[in-house]
Short mmCIF file of C-alpha atoms and ligand atoms in Angstrom, two decimals:
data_model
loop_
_atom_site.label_atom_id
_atom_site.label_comp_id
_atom_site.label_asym_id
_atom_site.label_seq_id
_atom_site.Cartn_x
_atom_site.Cartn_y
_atom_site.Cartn_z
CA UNK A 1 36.43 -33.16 -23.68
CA UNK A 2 34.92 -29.63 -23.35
CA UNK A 3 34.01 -28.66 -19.77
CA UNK A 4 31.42 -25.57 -19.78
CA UNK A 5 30.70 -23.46 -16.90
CA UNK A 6 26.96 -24.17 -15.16
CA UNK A 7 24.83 -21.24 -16.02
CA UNK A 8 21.97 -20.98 -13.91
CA UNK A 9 20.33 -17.91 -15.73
CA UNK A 10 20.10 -16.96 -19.49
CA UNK A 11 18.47 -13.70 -19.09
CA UNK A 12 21.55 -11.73 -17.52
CA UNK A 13 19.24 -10.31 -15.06
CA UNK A 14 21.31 -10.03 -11.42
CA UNK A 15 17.47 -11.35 -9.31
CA UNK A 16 16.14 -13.95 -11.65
CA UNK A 17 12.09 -14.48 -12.10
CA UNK A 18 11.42 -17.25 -9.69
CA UNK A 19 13.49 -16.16 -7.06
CA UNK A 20 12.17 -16.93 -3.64
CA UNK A 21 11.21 -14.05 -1.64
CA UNK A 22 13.45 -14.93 1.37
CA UNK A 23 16.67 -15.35 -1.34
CA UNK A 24 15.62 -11.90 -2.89
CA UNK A 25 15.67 -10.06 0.61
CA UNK A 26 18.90 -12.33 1.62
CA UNK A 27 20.44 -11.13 -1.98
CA UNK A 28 19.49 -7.56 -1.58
CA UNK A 29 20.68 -6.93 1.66
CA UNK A 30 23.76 -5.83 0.65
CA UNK A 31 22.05 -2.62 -0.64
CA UNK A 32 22.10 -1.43 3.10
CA UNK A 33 26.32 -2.07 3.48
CA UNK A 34 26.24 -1.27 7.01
CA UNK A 35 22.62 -3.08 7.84
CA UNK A 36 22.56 -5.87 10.54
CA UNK A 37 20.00 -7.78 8.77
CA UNK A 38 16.62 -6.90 10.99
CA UNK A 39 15.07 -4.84 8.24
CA UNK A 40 15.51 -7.90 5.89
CA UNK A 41 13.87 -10.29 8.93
CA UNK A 42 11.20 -7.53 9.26
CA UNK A 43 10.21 -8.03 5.72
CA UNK A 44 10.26 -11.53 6.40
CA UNK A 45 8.04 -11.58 9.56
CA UNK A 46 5.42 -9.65 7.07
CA UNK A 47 5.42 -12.19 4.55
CA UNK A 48 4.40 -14.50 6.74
CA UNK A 49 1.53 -12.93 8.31
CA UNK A 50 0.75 -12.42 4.53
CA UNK A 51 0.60 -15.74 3.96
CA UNK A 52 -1.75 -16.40 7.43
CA UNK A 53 -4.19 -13.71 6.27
CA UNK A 54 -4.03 -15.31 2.42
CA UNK A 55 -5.54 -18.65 4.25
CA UNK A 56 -7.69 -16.57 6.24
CA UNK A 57 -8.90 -14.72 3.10
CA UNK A 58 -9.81 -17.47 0.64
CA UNK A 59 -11.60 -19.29 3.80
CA UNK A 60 -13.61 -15.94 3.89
CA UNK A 61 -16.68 -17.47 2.27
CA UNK A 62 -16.59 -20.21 5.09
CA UNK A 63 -16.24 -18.05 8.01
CA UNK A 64 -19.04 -15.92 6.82
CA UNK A 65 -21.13 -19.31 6.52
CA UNK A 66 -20.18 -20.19 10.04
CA UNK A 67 -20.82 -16.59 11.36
CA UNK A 68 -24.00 -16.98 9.91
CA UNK A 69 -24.65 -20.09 12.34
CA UNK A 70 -23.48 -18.56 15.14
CA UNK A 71 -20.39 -20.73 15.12
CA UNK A 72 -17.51 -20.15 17.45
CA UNK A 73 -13.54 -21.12 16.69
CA UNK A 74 -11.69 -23.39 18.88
CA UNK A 75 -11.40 -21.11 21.49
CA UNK A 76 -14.83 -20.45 21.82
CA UNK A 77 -14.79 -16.99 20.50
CA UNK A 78 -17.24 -15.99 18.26
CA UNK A 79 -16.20 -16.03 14.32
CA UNK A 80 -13.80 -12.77 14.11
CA UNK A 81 -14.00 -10.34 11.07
CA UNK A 82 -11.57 -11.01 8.60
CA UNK A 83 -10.10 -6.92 9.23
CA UNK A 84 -10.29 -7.74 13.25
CA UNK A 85 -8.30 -10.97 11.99
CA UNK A 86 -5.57 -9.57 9.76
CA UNK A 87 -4.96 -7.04 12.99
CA UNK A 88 -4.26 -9.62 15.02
CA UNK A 89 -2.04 -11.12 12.53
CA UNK A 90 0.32 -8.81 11.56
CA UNK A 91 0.51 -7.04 15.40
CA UNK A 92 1.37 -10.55 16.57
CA UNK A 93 4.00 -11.05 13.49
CA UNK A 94 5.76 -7.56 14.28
CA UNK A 95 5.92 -8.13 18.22
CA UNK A 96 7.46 -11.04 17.69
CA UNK A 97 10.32 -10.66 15.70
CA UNK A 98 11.96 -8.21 17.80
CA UNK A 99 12.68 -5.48 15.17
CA UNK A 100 9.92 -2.88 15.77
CA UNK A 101 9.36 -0.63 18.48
CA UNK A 102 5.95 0.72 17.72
CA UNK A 103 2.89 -0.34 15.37
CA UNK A 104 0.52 2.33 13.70
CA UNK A 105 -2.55 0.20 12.62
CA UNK A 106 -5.74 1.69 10.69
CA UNK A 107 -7.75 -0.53 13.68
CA UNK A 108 -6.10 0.97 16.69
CA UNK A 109 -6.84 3.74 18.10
CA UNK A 110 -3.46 4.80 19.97
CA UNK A 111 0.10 3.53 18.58
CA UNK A 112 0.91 0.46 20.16
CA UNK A 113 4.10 0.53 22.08
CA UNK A 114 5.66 -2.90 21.84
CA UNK A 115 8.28 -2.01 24.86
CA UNK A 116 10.95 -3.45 22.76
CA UNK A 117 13.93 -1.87 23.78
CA UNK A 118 16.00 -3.89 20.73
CA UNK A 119 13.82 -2.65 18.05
CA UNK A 120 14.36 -0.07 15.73
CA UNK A 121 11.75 0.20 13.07
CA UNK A 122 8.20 1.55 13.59
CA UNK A 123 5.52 -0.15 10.89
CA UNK A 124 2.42 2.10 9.99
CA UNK A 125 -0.29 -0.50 8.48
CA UNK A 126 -3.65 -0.76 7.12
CA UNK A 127 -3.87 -4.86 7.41
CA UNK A 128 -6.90 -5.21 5.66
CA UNK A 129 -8.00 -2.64 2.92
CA UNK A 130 -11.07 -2.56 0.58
CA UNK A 131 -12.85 -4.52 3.85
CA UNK A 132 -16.16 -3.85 1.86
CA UNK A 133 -15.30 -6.12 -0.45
CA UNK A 134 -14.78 -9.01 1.89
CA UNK A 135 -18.03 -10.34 1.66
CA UNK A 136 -18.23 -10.61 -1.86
CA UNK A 137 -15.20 -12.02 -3.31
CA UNK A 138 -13.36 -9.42 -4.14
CA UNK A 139 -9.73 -8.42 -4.27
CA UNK A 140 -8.79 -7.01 -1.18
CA UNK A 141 -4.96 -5.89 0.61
CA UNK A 142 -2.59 -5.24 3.33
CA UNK A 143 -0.18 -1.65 3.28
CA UNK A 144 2.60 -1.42 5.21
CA UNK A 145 5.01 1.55 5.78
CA UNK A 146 8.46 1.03 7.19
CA UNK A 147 10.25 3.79 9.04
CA UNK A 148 13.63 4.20 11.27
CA UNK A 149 13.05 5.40 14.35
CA UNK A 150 14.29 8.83 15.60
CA UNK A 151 14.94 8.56 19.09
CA UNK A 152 17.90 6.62 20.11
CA UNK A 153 17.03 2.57 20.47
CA UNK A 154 16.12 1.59 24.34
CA UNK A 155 14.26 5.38 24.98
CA UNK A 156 10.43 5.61 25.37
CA UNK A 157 9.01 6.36 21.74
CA UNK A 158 8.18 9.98 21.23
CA UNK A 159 5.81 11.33 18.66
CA UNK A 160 8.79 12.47 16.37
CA UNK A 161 9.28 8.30 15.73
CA UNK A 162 5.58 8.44 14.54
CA UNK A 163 4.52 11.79 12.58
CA UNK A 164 7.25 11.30 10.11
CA UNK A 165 6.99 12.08 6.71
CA UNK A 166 6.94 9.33 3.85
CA UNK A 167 10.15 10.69 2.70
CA UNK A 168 11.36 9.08 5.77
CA UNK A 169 10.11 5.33 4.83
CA UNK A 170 12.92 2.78 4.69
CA UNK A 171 10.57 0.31 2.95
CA UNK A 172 6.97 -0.28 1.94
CA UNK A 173 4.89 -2.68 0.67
CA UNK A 174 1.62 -4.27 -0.08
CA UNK A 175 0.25 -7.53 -0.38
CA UNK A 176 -2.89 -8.23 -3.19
CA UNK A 177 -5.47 -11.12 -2.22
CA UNK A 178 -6.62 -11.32 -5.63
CA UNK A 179 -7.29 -14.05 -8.69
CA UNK A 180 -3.49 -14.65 -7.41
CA UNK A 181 -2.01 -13.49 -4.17
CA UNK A 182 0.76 -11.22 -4.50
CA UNK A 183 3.19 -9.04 -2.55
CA UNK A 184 5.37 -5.85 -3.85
CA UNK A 185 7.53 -3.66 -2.11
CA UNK A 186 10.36 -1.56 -2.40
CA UNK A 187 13.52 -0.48 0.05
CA UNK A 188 13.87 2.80 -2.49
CA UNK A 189 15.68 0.73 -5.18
CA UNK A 190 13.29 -0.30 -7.34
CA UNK A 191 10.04 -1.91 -6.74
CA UNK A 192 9.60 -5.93 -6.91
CA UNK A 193 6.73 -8.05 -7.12
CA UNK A 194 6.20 -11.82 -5.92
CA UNK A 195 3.68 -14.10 -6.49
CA UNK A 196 2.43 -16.47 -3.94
CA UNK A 197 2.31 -20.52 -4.67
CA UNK A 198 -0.03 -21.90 -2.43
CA UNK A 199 1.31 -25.33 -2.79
CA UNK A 200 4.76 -24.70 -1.95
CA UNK A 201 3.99 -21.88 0.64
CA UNK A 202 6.10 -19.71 -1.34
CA UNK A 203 6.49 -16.16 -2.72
CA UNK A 204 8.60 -15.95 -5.92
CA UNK A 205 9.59 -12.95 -7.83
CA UNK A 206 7.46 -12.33 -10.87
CA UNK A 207 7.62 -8.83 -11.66
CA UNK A 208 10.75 -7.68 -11.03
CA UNK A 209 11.94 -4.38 -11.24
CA UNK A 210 8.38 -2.82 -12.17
CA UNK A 211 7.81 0.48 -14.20
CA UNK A 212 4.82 1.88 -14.34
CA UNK A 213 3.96 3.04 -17.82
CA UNK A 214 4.71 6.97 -17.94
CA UNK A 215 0.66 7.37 -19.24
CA UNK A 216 -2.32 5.24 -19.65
CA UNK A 217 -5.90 4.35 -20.38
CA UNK A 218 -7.30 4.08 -17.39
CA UNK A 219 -8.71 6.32 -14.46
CA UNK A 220 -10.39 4.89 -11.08
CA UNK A 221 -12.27 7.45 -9.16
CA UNK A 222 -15.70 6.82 -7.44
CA UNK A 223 -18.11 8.79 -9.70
CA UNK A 224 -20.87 8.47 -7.27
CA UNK A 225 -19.27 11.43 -5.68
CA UNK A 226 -18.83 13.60 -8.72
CA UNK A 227 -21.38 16.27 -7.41
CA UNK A 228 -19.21 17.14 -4.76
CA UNK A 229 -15.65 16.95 -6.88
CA UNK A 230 -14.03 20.19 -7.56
CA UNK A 231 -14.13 21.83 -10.98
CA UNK A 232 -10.70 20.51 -11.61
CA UNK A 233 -11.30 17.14 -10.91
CA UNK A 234 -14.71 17.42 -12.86
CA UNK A 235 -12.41 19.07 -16.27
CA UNK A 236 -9.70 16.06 -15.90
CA UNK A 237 -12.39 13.23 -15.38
CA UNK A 238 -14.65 14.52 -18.60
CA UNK A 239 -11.00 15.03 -20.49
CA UNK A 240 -10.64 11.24 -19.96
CA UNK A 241 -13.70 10.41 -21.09
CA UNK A 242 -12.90 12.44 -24.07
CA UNK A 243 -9.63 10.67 -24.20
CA UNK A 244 -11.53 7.41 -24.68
CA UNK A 245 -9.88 5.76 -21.16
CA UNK A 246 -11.85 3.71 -19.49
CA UNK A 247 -13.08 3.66 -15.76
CA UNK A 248 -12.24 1.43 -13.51
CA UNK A 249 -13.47 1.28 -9.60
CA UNK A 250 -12.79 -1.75 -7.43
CA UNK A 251 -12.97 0.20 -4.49
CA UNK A 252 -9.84 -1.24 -2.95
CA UNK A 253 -7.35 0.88 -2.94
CA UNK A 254 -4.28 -2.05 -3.13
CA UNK A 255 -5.79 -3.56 -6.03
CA UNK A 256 -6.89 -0.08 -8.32
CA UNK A 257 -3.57 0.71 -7.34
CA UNK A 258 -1.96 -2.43 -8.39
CA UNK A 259 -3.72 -2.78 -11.86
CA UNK A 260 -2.92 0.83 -12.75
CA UNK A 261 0.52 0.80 -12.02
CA UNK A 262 1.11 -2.71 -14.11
CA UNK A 263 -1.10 -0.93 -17.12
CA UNK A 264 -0.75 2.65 -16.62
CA UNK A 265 -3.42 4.60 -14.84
CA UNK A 266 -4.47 7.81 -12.80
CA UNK A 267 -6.06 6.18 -9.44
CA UNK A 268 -8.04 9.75 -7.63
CA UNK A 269 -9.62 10.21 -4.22
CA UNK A 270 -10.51 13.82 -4.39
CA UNK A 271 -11.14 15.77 -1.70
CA UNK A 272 -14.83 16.07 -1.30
CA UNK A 273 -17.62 18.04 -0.18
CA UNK A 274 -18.61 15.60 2.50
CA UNK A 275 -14.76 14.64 2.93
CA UNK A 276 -12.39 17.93 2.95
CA UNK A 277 -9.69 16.09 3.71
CA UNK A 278 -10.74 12.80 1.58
CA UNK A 279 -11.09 9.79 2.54
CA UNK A 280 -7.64 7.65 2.70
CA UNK A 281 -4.93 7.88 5.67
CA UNK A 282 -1.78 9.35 5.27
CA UNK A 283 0.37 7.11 7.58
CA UNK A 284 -0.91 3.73 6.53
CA UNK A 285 -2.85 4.27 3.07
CA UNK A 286 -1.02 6.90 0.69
CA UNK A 287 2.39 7.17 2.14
CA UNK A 288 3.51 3.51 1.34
CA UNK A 289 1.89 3.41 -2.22
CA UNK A 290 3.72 6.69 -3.45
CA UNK A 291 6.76 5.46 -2.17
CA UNK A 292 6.11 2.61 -4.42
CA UNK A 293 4.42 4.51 -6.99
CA UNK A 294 7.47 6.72 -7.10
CA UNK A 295 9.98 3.76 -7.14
CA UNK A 296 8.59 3.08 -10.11
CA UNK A 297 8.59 6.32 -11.96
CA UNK A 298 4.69 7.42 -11.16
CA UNK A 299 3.25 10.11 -9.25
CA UNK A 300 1.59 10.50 -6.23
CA UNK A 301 -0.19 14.15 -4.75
CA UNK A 302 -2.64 15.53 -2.73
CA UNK A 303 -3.63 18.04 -5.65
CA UNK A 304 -0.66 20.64 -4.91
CA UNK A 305 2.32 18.45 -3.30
CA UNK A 306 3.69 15.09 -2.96
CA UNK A 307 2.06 12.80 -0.80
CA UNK A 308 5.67 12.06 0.55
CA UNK A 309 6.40 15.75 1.74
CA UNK A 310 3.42 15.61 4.38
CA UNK A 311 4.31 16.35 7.44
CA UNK A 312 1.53 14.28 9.49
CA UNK A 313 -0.18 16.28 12.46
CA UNK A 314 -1.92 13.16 13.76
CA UNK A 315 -2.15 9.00 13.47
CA UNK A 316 -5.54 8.97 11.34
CA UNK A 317 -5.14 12.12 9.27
CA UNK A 318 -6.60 11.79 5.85
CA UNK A 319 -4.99 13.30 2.70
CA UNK A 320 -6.09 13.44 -1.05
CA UNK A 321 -4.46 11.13 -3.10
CA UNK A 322 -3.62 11.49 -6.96
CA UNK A 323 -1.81 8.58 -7.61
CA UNK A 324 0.04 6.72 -10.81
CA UNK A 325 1.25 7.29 -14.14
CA UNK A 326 3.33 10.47 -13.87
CA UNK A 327 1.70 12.33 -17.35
CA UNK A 328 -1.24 11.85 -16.57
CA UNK A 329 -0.71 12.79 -12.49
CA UNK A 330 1.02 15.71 -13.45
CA UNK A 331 -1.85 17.37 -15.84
CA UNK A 332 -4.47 16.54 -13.61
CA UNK A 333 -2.25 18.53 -11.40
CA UNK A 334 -2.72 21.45 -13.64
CA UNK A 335 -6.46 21.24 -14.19
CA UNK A 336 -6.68 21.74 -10.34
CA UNK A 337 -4.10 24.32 -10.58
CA UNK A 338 -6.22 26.02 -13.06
CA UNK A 339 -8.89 26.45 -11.24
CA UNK A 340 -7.42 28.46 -8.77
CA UNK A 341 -10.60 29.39 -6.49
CA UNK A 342 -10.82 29.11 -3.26
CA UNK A 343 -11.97 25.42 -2.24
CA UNK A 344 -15.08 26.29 -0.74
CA UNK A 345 -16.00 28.63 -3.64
CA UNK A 346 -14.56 25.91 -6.08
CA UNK A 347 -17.14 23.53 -4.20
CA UNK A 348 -19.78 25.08 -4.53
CA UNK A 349 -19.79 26.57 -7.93
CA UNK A 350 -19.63 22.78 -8.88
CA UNK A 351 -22.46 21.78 -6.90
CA UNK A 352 -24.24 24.64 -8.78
CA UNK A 353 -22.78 23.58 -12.45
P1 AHG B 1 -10.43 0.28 4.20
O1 AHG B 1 -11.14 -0.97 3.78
O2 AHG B 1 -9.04 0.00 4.71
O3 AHG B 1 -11.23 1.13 5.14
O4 AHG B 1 -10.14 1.17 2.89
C1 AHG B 1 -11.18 1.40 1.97
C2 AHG B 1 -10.72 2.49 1.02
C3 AHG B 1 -9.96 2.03 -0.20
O5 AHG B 1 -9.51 0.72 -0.19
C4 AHG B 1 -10.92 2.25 -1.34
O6 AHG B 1 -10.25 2.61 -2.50
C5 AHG B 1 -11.83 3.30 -0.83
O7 AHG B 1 -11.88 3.15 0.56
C6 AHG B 1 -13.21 3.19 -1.40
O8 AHG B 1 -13.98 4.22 -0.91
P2 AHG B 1 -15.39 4.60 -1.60
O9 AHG B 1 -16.34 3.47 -1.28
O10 AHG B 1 -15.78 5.88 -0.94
O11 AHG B 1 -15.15 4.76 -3.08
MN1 MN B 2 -7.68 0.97 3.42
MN1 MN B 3 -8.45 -1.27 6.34
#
């Protein structure tokens, strides 16, 4: 009689495809030896607001429909917008658990001091991004930034917990409503991908360990704007186009990120004219995808720097952002480099040309 060993998994691979999220974080947590577990139960408490905001998402089209009636939910409230909605959502999930001190959120104005004396994490988070494209069926997301706080656990939180650099992020994530609902993230050893199955009320690792090609086809910039891009932006744009990529735009930032990182692409909000500064946030926008983006071997800058060596001056600051496969990152770099005018002059000798 011959008597075999049970082998679970052919593939060798320590975190199987098909994993369940909640085994995957249990499983990893012994990448932080000396970790009591909260980070892992953090993670946790935002998958599940990721799944309430999934059902609130794909029942957009109804809401809207019901909004349009003047309806009102149980409570009587009028019919919420699904941004207003996902705020709720994930403030309520952090407060809850008892792991986070303080919440940064794209729809607050002030951080929100949770007067947890217990918790040690602040979360920076945009909980619904690409809210333009709510109304019309399109991919939209949630970003979330992770960091330790500074001051010791128990002590009122100071603004050296907040304005930290991305460096500083313990973990980061995002979550894709899309043509499937997704969530990646990283804890800076690697970055893994899980897909959602609505039946079972699941997440299960389907991408694990991604690597974002080193170059690709692909650039996503909004060319409406291109009178007011710098000349270096202009030369690397029309070298793509020369290149034979192609453009693509969703205008959400989760889900141009997400596609360019699977297929290798160079996702650009440039400063502007109109927008010095450009238009995405540092503390809940940029920071979390480089940390992802460089997890995975891309790139992410403001033009000159990484994105993950700002030091932020204040909760809604705005930054460039140059973001994904690391060739093609770095020589857009050097086109801006190249033209090494002045901004203002570089502006408007553009707007001239
Ligand atoms: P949000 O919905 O959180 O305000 O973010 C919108 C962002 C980002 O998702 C997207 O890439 C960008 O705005 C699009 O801006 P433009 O319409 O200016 O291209
Ligand atoms: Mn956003
Ligand atoms: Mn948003």
């Amino acid at each position: 009689m011959q008597i075999l060993p049970y082998q679970p998994d052919q593939s060798g691979m320590a975190y199987p495809v098909g994993t369940t999220l909640d085994r995957f974080i249990k499983l990893k947590q012994s990448d932080f030896p000396f970790a009591s577990g909260e980070l892992s139960q953090l993670l946790r408490d935002i998958a599940l607001a990721a799944k309430i905001v999934n059902r609130e998402t794909n029942r957009a089209g109804l809401a809207n429909i019901g909004g349009a009636f003047g309806q009102t939910n149980i409570q009587g409230e009028e019919q919420q917008k699904l941004d207003v909605i996902a705020n709720i959502r994930f403030i309520r999930a952090l407060s809850k658990g008892g792991e986070v001190c303080a919440i940064v959120s794209e729809e607050e104005d002030a951080v929100i001091d949770l007067q947890n004396s217990s918790g040690k994490y602040v979360v920076a988070i945009d909980p619904l991004d690409g809210s333009s494209n709510i109304d019309v069926n399109i991919s939209i997301g949630t970003i979330f930034s992770i960091y330790r706080r500074k001051t010791p656990i128990g002590s009122p939180i100071q603004e050296e917990d907040i304005m930290q650099p991305g460096s500083e992020q313990v973990a980061a994530g995002y979550v894709l409503y899309g043509s499937s609902t997704m969530l990646v993230y990283t804890t800076g050893f690697g970055v893994n991908g899980f897909t959602y199955e609505t039946s079972l009320g699941e997440f299960f690792l389907s991408h694990p360990n991604i690597k974002a090609p080193k170059v690709g086809k692909i650039y996503s910039i909004n060319e409406g704007s291109e009178p007011e891009w710098q000349i270096g932006i202009k030369d690397y744009i029309l070298q793509c186009k020369q290149n034979g990529y192609s453009s693509r735009y969703i205008g959400s930032l989760v889900a141009d990120f997400h596609r360019n990182l699977l297929k290798g692409g160079i996702y650009i909000y440039p400063a502007t004219l109109k927008n010095q500064s450009g238009k995405l946030r540092l503390l809940y926008e940029a920071n979390a995808l480089a940390f992802i983006a460089e997890q995975a071997g891309a790139l992410a800058i403001d033009g000159e720097k990484r994105i993950l060596e700002i030091i932020p001056k204040s909760l809604h600051q705005r930054t460039p952002l140059l973001i994904g496969s690391s060739e093609m990152v770095l020589e857009a770099q050097s086109m801006l480099q190249k033209s090494k005018l002045p901004l203002s002059q570089q502006m408007s000798e553009s707007l001239e040309g």
